[in-house]
PDB file of C-alpha atoms and ligand atoms in Angstrom:
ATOM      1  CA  UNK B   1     115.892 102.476 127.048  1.00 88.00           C
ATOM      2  CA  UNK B   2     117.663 105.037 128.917  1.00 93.00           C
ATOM      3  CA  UNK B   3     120.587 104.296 128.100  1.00 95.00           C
ATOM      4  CA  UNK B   4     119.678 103.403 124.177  1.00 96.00           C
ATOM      5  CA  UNK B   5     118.531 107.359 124.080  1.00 98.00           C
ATOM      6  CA  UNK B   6     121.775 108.354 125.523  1.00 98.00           C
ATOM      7  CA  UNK B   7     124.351 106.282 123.361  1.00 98.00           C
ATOM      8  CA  UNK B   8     122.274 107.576 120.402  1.00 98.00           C
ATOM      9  CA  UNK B   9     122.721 111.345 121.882  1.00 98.00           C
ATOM     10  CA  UNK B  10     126.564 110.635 122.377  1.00 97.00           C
ATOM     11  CA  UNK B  11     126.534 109.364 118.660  1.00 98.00           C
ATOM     12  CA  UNK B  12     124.553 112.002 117.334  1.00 98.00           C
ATOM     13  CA  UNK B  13     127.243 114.793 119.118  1.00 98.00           C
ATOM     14  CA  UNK B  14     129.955 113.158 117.506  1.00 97.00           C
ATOM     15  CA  UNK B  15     128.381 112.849 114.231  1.00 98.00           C
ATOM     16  CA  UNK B  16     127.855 116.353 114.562  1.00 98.00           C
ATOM     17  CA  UNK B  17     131.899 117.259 115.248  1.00 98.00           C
ATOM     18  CA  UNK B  18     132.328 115.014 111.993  1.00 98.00           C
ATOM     19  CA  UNK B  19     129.927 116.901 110.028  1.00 98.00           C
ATOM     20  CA  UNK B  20     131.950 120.485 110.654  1.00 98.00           C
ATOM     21  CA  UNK B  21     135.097 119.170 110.259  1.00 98.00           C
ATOM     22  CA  UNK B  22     134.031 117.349 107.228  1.00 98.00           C
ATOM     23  CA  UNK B  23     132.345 120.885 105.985  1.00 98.00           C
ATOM     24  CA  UNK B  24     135.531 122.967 107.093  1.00 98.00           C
ATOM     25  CA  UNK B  25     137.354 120.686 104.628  1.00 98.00           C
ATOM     26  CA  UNK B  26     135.702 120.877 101.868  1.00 97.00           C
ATOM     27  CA  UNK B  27     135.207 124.662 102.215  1.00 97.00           C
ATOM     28  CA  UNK B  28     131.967 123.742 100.529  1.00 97.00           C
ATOM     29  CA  UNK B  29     128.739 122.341 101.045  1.00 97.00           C
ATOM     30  CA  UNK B  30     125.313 123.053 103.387  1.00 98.00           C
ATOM     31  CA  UNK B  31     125.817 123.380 107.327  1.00 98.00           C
ATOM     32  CA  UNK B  32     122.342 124.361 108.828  1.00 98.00           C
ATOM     33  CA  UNK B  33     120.274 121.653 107.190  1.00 98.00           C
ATOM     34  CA  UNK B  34     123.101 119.214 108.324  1.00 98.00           C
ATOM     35  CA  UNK B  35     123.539 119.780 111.575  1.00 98.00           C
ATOM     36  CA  UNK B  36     119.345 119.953 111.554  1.00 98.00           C
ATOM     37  CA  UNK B  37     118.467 116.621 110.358  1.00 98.00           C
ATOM     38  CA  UNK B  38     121.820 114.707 111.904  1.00 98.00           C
ATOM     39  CA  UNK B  39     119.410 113.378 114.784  1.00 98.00           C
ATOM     40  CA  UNK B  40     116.904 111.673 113.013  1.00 98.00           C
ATOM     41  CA  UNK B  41     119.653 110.605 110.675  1.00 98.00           C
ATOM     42  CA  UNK B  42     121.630 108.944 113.443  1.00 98.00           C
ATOM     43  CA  UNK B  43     118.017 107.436 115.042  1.00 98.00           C
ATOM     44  CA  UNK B  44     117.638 105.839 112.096  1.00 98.00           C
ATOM     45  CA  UNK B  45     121.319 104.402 111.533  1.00 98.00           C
ATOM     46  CA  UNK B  46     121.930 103.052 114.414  1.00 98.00           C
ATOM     47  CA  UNK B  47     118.320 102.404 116.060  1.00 98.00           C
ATOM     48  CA  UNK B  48     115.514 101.923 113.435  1.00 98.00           C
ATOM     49  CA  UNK B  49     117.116 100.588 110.140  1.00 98.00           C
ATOM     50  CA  UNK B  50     117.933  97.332 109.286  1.00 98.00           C
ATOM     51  CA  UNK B  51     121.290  97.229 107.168  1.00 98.00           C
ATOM     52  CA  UNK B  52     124.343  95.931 106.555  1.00 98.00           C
ATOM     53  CA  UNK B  53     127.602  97.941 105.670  1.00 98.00           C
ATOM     54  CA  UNK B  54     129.489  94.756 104.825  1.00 98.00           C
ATOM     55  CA  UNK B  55     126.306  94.247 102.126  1.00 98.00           C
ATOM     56  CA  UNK B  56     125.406  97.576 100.964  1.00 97.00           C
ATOM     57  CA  UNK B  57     123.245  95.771  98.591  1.00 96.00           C
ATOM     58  CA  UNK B  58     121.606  93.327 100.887  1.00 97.00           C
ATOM     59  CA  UNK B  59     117.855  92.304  99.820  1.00 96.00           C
ATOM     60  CA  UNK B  60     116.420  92.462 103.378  1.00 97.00           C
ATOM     61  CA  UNK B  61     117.955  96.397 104.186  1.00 98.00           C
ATOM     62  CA  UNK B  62     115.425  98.767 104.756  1.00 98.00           C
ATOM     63  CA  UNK B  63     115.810 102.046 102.388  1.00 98.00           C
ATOM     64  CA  UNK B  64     116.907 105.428 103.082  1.00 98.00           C
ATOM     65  CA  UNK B  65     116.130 108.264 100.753  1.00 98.00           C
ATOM     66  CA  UNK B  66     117.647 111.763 101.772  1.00 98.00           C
ATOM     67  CA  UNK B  67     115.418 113.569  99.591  1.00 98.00           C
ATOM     68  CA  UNK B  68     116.853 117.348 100.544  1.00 98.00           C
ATOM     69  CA  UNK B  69     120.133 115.807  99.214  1.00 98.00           C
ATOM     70  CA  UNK B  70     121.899 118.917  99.772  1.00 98.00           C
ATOM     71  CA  UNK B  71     121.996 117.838 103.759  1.00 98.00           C
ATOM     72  CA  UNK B  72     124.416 115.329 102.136  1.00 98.00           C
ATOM     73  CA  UNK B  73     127.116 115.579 104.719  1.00 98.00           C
ATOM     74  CA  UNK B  74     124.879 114.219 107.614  1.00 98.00           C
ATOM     75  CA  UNK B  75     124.074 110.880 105.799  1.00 98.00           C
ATOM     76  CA  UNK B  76     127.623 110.326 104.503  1.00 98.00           C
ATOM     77  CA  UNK B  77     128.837 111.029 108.151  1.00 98.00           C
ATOM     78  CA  UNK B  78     126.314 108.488 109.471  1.00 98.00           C
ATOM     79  CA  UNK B  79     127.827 105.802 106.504  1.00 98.00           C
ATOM     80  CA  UNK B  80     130.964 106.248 107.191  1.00 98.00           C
ATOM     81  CA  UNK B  81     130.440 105.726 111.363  1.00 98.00           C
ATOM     82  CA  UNK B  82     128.472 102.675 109.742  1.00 98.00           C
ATOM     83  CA  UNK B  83     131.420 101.128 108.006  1.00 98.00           C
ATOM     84  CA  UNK B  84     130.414 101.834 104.307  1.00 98.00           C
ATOM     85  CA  UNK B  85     133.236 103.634 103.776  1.00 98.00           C
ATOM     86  CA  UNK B  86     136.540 104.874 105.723  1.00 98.00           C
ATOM     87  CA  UNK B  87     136.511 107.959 108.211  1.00 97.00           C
ATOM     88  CA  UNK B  88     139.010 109.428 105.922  1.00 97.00           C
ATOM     89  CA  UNK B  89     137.387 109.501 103.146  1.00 98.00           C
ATOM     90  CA  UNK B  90     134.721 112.284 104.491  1.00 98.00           C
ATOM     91  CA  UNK B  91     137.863 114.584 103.968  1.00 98.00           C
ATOM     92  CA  UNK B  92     137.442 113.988 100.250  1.00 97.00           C
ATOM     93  CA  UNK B  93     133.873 115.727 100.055  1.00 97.00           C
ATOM     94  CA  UNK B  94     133.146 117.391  97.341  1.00 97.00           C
ATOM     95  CA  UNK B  95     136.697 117.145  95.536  1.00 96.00           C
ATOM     96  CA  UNK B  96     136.754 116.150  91.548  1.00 94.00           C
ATOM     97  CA  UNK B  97     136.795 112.360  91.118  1.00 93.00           C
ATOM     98  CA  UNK B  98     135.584 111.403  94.716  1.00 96.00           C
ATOM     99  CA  UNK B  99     132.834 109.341  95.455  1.00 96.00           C
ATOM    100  CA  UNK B 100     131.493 111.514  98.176  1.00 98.00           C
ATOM    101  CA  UNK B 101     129.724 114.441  95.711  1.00 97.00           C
ATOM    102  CA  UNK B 102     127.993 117.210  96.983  1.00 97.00           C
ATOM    103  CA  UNK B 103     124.819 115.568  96.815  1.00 98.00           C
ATOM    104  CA  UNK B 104     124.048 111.632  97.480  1.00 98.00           C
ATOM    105  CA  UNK B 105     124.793 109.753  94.052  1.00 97.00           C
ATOM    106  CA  UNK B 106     123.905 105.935  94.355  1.00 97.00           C
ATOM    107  CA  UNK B 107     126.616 104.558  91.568  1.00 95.00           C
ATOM    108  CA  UNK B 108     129.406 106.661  93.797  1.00 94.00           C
ATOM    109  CA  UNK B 109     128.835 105.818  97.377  1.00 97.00           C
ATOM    110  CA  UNK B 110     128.102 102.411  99.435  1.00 97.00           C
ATOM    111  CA  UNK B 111     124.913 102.719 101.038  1.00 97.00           C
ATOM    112  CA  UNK B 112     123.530 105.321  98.837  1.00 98.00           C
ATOM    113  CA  UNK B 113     120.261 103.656  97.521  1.00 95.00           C
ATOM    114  CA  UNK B 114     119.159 107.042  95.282  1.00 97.00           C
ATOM    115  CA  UNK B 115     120.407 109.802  93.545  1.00 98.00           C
ATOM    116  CA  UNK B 116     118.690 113.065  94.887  1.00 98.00           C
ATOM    117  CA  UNK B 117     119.622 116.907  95.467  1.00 97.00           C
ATOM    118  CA  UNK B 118     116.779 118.052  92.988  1.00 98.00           C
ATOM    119  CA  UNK B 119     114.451 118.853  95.672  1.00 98.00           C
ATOM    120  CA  UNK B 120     110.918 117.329  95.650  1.00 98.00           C
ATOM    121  CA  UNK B 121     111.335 114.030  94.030  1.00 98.00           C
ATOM    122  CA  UNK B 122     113.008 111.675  96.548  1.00 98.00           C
ATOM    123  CA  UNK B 123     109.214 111.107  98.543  1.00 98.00           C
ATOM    124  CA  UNK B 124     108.455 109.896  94.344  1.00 98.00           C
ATOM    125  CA  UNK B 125     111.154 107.620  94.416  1.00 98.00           C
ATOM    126  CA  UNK B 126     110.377 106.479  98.609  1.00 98.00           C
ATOM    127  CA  UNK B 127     106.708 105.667  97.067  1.00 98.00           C
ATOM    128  CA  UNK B 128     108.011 103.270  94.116  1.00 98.00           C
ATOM    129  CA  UNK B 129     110.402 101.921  96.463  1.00 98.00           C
ATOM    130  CA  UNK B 130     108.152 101.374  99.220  1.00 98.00           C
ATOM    131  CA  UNK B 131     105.329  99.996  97.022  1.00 98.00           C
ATOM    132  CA  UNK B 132     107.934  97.412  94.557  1.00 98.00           C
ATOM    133  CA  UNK B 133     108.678  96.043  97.788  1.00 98.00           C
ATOM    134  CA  UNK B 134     105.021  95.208  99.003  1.00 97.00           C
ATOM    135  CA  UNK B 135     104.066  93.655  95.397  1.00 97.00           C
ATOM    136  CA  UNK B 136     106.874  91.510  96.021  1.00 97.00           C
ATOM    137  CA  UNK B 137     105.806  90.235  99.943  1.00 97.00           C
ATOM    138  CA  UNK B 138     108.926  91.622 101.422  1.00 98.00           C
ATOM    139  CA  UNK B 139     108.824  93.277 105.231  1.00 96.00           C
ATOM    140  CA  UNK B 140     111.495  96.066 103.974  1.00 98.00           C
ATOM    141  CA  UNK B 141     110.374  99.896 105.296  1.00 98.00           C
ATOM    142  CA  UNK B 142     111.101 102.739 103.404  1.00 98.00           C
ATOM    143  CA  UNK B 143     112.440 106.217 104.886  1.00 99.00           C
ATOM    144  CA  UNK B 144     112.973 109.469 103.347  1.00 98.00           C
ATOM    145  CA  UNK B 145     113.604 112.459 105.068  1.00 99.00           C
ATOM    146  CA  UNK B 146     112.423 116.082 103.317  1.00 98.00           C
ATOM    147  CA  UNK B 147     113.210 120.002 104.138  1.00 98.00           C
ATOM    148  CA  UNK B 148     110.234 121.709 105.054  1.00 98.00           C
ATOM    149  CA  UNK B 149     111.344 124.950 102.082  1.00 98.00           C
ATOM    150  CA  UNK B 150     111.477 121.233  99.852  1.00 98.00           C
ATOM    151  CA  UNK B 151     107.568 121.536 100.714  1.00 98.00           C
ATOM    152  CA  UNK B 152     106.848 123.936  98.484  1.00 98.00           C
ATOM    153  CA  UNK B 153     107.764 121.327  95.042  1.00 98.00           C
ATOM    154  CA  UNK B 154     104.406 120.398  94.413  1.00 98.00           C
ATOM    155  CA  UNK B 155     105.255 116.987  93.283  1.00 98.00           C
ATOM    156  CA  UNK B 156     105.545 116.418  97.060  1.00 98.00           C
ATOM    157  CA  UNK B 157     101.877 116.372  97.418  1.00 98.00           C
ATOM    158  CA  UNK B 158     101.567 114.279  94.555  1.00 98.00           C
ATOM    159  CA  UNK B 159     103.667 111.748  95.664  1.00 98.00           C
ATOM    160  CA  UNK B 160     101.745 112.446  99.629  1.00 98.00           C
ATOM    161  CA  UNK B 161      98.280 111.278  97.620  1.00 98.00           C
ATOM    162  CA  UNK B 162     100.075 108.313  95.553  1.00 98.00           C
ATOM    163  CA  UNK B 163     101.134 106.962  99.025  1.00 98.00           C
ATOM    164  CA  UNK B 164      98.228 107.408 100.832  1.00 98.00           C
ATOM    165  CA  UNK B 165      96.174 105.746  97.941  1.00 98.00           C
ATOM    166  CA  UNK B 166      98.385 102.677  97.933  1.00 98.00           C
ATOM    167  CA  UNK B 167      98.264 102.223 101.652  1.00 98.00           C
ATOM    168  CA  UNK B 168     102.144 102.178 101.743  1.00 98.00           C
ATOM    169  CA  UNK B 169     102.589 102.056 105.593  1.00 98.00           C
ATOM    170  CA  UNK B 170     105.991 100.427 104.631  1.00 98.00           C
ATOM    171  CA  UNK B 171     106.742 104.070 103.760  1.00 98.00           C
ATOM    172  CA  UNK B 172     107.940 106.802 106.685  1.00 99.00           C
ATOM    173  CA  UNK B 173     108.857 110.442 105.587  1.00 99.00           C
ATOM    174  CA  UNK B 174     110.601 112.652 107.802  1.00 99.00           C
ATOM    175  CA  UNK B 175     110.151 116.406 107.896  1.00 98.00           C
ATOM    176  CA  UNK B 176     113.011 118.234 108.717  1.00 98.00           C
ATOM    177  CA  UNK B 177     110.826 121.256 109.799  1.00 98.00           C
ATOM    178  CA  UNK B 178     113.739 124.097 110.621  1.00 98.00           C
ATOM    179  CA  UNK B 179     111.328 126.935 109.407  1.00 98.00           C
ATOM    180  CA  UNK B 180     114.345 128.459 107.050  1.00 98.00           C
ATOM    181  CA  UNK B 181     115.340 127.550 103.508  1.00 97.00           C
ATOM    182  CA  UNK B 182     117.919 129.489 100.928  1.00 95.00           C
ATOM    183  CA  UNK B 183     116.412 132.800 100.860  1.00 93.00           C
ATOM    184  CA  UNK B 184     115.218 133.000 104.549  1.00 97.00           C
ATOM    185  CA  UNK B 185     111.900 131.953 106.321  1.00 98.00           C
ATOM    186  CA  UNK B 186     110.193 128.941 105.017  1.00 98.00           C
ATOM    187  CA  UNK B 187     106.432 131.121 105.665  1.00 98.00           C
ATOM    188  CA  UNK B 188     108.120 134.113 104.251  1.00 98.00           C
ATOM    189  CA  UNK B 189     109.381 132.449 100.561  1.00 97.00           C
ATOM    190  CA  UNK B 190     106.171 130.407 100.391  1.00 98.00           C
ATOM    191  CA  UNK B 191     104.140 129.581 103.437  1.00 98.00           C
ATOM    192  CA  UNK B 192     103.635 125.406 104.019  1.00 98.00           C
ATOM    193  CA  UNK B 193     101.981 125.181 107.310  1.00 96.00           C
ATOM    194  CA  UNK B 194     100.644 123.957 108.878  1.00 97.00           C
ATOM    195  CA  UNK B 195     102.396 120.649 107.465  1.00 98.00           C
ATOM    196  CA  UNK B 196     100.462 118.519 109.904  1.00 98.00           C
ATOM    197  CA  UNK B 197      97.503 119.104 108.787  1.00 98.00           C
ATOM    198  CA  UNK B 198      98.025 118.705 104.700  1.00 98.00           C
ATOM    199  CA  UNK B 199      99.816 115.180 105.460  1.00 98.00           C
ATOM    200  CA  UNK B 200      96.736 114.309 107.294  1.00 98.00           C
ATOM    201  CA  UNK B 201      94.606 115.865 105.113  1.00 98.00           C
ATOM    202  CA  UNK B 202      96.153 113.290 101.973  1.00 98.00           C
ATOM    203  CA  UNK B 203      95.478 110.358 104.326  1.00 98.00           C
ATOM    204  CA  UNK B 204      98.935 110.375 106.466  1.00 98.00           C
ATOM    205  CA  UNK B 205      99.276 109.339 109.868  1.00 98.00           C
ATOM    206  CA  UNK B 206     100.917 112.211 111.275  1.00 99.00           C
ATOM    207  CA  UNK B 207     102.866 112.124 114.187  1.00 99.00           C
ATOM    208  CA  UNK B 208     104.772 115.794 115.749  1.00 98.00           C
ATOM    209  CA  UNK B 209     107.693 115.864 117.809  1.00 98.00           C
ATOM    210  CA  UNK B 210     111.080 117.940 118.639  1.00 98.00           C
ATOM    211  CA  UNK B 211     113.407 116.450 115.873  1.00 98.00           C
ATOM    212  CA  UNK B 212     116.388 117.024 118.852  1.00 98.00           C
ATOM    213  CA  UNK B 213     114.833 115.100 121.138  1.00 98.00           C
ATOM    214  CA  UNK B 214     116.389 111.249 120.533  1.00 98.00           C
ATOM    215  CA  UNK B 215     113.405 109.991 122.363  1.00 98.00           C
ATOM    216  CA  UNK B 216     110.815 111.334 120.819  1.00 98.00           C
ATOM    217  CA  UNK B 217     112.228 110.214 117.594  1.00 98.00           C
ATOM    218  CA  UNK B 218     112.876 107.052 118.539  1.00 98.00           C
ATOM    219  CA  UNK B 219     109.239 106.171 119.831  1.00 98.00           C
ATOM    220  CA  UNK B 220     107.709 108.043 116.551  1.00 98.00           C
ATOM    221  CA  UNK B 221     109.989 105.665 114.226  1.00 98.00           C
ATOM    222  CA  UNK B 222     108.554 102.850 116.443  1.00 98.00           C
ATOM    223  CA  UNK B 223     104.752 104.694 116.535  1.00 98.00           C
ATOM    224  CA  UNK B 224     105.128 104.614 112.587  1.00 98.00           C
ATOM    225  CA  UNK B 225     106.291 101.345 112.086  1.00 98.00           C
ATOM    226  CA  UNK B 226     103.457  99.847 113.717  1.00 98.00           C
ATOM    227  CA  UNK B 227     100.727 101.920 112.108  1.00 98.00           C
ATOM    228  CA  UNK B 228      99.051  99.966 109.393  1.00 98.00           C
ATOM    229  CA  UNK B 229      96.770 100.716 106.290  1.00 98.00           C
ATOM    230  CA  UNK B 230      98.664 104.510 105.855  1.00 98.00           C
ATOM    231  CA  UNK B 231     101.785 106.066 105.699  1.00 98.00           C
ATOM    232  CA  UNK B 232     103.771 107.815 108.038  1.00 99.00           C
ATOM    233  CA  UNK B 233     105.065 111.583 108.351  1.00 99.00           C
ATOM    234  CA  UNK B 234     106.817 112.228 111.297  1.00 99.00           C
ATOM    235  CA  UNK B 235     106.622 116.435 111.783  1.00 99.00           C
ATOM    236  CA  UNK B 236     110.310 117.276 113.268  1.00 98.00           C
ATOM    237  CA  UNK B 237     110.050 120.644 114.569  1.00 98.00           C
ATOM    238  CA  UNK B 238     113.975 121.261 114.206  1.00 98.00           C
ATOM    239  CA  UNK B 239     116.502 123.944 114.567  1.00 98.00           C
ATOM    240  CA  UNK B 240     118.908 124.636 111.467  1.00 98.00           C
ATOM    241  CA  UNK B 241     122.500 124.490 112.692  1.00 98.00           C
ATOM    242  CA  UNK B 242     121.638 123.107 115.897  1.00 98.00           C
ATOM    243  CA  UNK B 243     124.027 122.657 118.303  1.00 97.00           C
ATOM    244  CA  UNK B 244     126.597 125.234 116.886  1.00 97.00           C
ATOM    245  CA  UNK B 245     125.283 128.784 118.010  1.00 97.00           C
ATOM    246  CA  UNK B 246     127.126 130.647 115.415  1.00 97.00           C
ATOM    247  CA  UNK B 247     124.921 128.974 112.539  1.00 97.00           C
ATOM    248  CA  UNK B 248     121.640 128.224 114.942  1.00 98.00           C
ATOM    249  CA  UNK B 249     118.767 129.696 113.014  1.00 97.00           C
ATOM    250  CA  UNK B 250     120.541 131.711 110.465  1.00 96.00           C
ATOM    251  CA  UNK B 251     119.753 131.277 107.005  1.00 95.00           C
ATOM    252  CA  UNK B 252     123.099 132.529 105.478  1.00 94.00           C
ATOM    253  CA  UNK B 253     124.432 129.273 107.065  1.00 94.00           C
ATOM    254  CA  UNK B 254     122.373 127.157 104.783  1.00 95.00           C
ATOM    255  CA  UNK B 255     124.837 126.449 102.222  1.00 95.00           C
ATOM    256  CA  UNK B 256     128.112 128.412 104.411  1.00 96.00           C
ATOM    257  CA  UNK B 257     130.775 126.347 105.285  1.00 97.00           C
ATOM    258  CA  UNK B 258     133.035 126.687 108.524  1.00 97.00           C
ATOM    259  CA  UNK B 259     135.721 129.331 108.723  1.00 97.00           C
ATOM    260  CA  UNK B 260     139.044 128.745 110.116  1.00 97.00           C
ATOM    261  CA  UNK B 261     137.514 131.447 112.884  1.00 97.00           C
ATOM    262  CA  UNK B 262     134.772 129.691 113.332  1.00 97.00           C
ATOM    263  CA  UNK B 263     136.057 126.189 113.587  1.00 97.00           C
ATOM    264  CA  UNK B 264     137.660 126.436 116.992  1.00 96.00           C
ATOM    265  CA  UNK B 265     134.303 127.490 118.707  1.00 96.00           C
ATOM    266  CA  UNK B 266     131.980 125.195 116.832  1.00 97.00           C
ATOM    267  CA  UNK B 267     133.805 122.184 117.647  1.00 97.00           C
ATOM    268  CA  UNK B 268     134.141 123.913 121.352  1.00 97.00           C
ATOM    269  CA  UNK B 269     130.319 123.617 121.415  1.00 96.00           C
ATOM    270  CA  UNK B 270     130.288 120.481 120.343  1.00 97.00           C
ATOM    271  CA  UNK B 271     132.205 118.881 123.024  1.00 95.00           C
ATOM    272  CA  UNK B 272     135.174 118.241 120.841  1.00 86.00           C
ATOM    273  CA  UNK B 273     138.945 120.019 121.480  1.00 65.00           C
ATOM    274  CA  UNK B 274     140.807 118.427 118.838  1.00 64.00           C
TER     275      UNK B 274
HETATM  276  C1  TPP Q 301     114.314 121.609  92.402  1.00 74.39           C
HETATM  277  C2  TPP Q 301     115.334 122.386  93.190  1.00 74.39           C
HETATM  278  N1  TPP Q 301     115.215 123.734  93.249  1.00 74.39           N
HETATM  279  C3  TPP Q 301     116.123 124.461  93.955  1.00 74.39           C
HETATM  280  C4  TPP Q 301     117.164 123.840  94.592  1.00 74.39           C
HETATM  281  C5  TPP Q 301     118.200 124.670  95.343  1.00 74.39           C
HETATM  282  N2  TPP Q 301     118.075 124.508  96.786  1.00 74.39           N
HETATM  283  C6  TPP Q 301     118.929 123.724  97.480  1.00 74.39           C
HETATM  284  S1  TPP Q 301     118.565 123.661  99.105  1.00 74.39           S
HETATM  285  C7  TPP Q 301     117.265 124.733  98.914  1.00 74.39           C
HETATM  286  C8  TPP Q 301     116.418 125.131 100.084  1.00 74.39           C
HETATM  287  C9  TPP Q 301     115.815 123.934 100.755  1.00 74.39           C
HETATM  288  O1  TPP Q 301     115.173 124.269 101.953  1.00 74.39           O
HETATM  289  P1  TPP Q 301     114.727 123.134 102.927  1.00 74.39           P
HETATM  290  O2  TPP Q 301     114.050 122.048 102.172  1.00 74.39           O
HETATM  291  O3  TPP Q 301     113.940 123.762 104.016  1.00 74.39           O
HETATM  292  O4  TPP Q 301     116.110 122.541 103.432  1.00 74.39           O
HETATM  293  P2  TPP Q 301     116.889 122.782 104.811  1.00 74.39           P
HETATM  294  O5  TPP Q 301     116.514 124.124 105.367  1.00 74.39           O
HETATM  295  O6  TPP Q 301     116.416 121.732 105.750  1.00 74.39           O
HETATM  296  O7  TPP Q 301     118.328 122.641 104.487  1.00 74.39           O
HETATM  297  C10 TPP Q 301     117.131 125.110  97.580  1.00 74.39           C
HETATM  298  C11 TPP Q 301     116.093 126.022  97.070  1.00 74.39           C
HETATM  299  C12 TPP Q 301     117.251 122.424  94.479  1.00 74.39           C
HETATM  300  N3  TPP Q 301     118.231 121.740  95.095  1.00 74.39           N
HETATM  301  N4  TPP Q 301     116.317 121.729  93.804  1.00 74.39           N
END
């Protein structure tokens, strides 16, 4: 297991250096809640999820839903380490005509099961996922993985009470809990906490960890897969931009890109000298 956690730490550093080249690039496109979520990202990619890049379509896959879509960059960075789509092609993001938009768009990219950047409505589309799939026998989970600012969308809760209702413990959301959105502090703009408590409130099993920490996430996927009768929300207490200290915890990095400045020490941080 050991050595599981680190591989999956080594992946999730180099996913990382992928991400800020990818958003140096592009010149475009959201850093902090990246670099944030890239853990449980990878944890899921290449621990938890059953898939197949050679069959993005493949019956027996389990689902992904990136419902704060704007965090784009770390699932197309994870798909393309996957084998959905060329390395190269991550250079492409965001440019006219490619099929790596700023947010995920299921007819563009292999892999992407759902369109989603409108925050609030990707735990919606988890739910019908998650529950299409029980009416019809199969084993397949369902994972989506929400902002803690996306929170505040009230359509959250009512897709929190639809799941809890319908016993869909095929279903696992993720909460990228960095404590910043946009406009600053998540408890500033609208306060959500304690997030815990309202999943558990709706009927969740609720389980907290440190979103960094590769095993911690691993045994919560693991924790949540073999809960039954209720969903799952795993509680990631995160940082946003973590693992770059120029953009740690600063909310103008949400949707800032690299600088040429900036490049050389971020990818310094990262390990990474090319
Ligand atoms: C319905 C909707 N309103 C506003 C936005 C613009 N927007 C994009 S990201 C963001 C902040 C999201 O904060 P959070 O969910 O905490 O994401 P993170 O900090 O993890 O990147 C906002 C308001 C949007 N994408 N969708």
């Amino acid at each position: 297991m050991k050595e599981k956690i680190a591989d999956l730490e080594e992946k999730a550093r180099r996913l990382r250096v992928a991400i800020v080249k990818t958003l140096h690039k592009s010149q475009s496109g959201h850093t902090g809640g990246s670099l944030s979520a890239i853990d449980m990202v990878c944890a899921l990619y290449f621990h938890k999820m059953r898939h197949n890049p050679a069959d993005p379509a493949w019956e027996g896959r389990d689902r992904f839903v990136l419902s704060k879509g704007h965090a784009a960059p770390a699932l197309y960075v994870a798909l393309a380490e996957c084998g959905y789509f060329p390395a190269e092609d991550l250079m492409m993001l965001r440019r006219l005509g490619s099929h790596l938009q700023g947010h995920p768009d299921s007819k563009g990219t292999p892999g992407v099961d759902v369109c989603t950047g409108s925050l609030g409505q990707g735990l919606s589309m988890a739910n019908g996922m998650a529950l299409g799939l029980k009416l019809d026998g199969k084993e397949n989970r369902v994972y989506a993985v929400l902002g803690d600012g996306e929170l505040q969308e009230g359509q959250v809760w009512e897709a929190a009470m639809a799941a809890a209702h319908y016993k869909s413990d095929n279903l696992c959301a993720l909460i990228d809990s960095n404590g910043l959105q946009i406009d600053g502090d998540v408890s500033k703009v609208m306060n959500v906490s304690s997030i815990s408590d309202k999943f558990r409130a709706f009927g969740w099993n609720v389980i907290d960890i440190d979103g960094h920490d590769m095993g911690q996430i691993i045994a919560a996927l693991d924790q949540a897969e073999a809960h039954k009768g209720a969903p799952t929300a795993i509680v990631a207490k995160t940082v946003k931009g973590k693992g770059v200290h120029l953009f740690e915890n600063k909310a103008s990095y949400h949707g800032v890109t690299p600088n040429d400045d900036e490049l050389p020490e971020a990818l310094r941080c990262l390990g990474c000298c090319d």
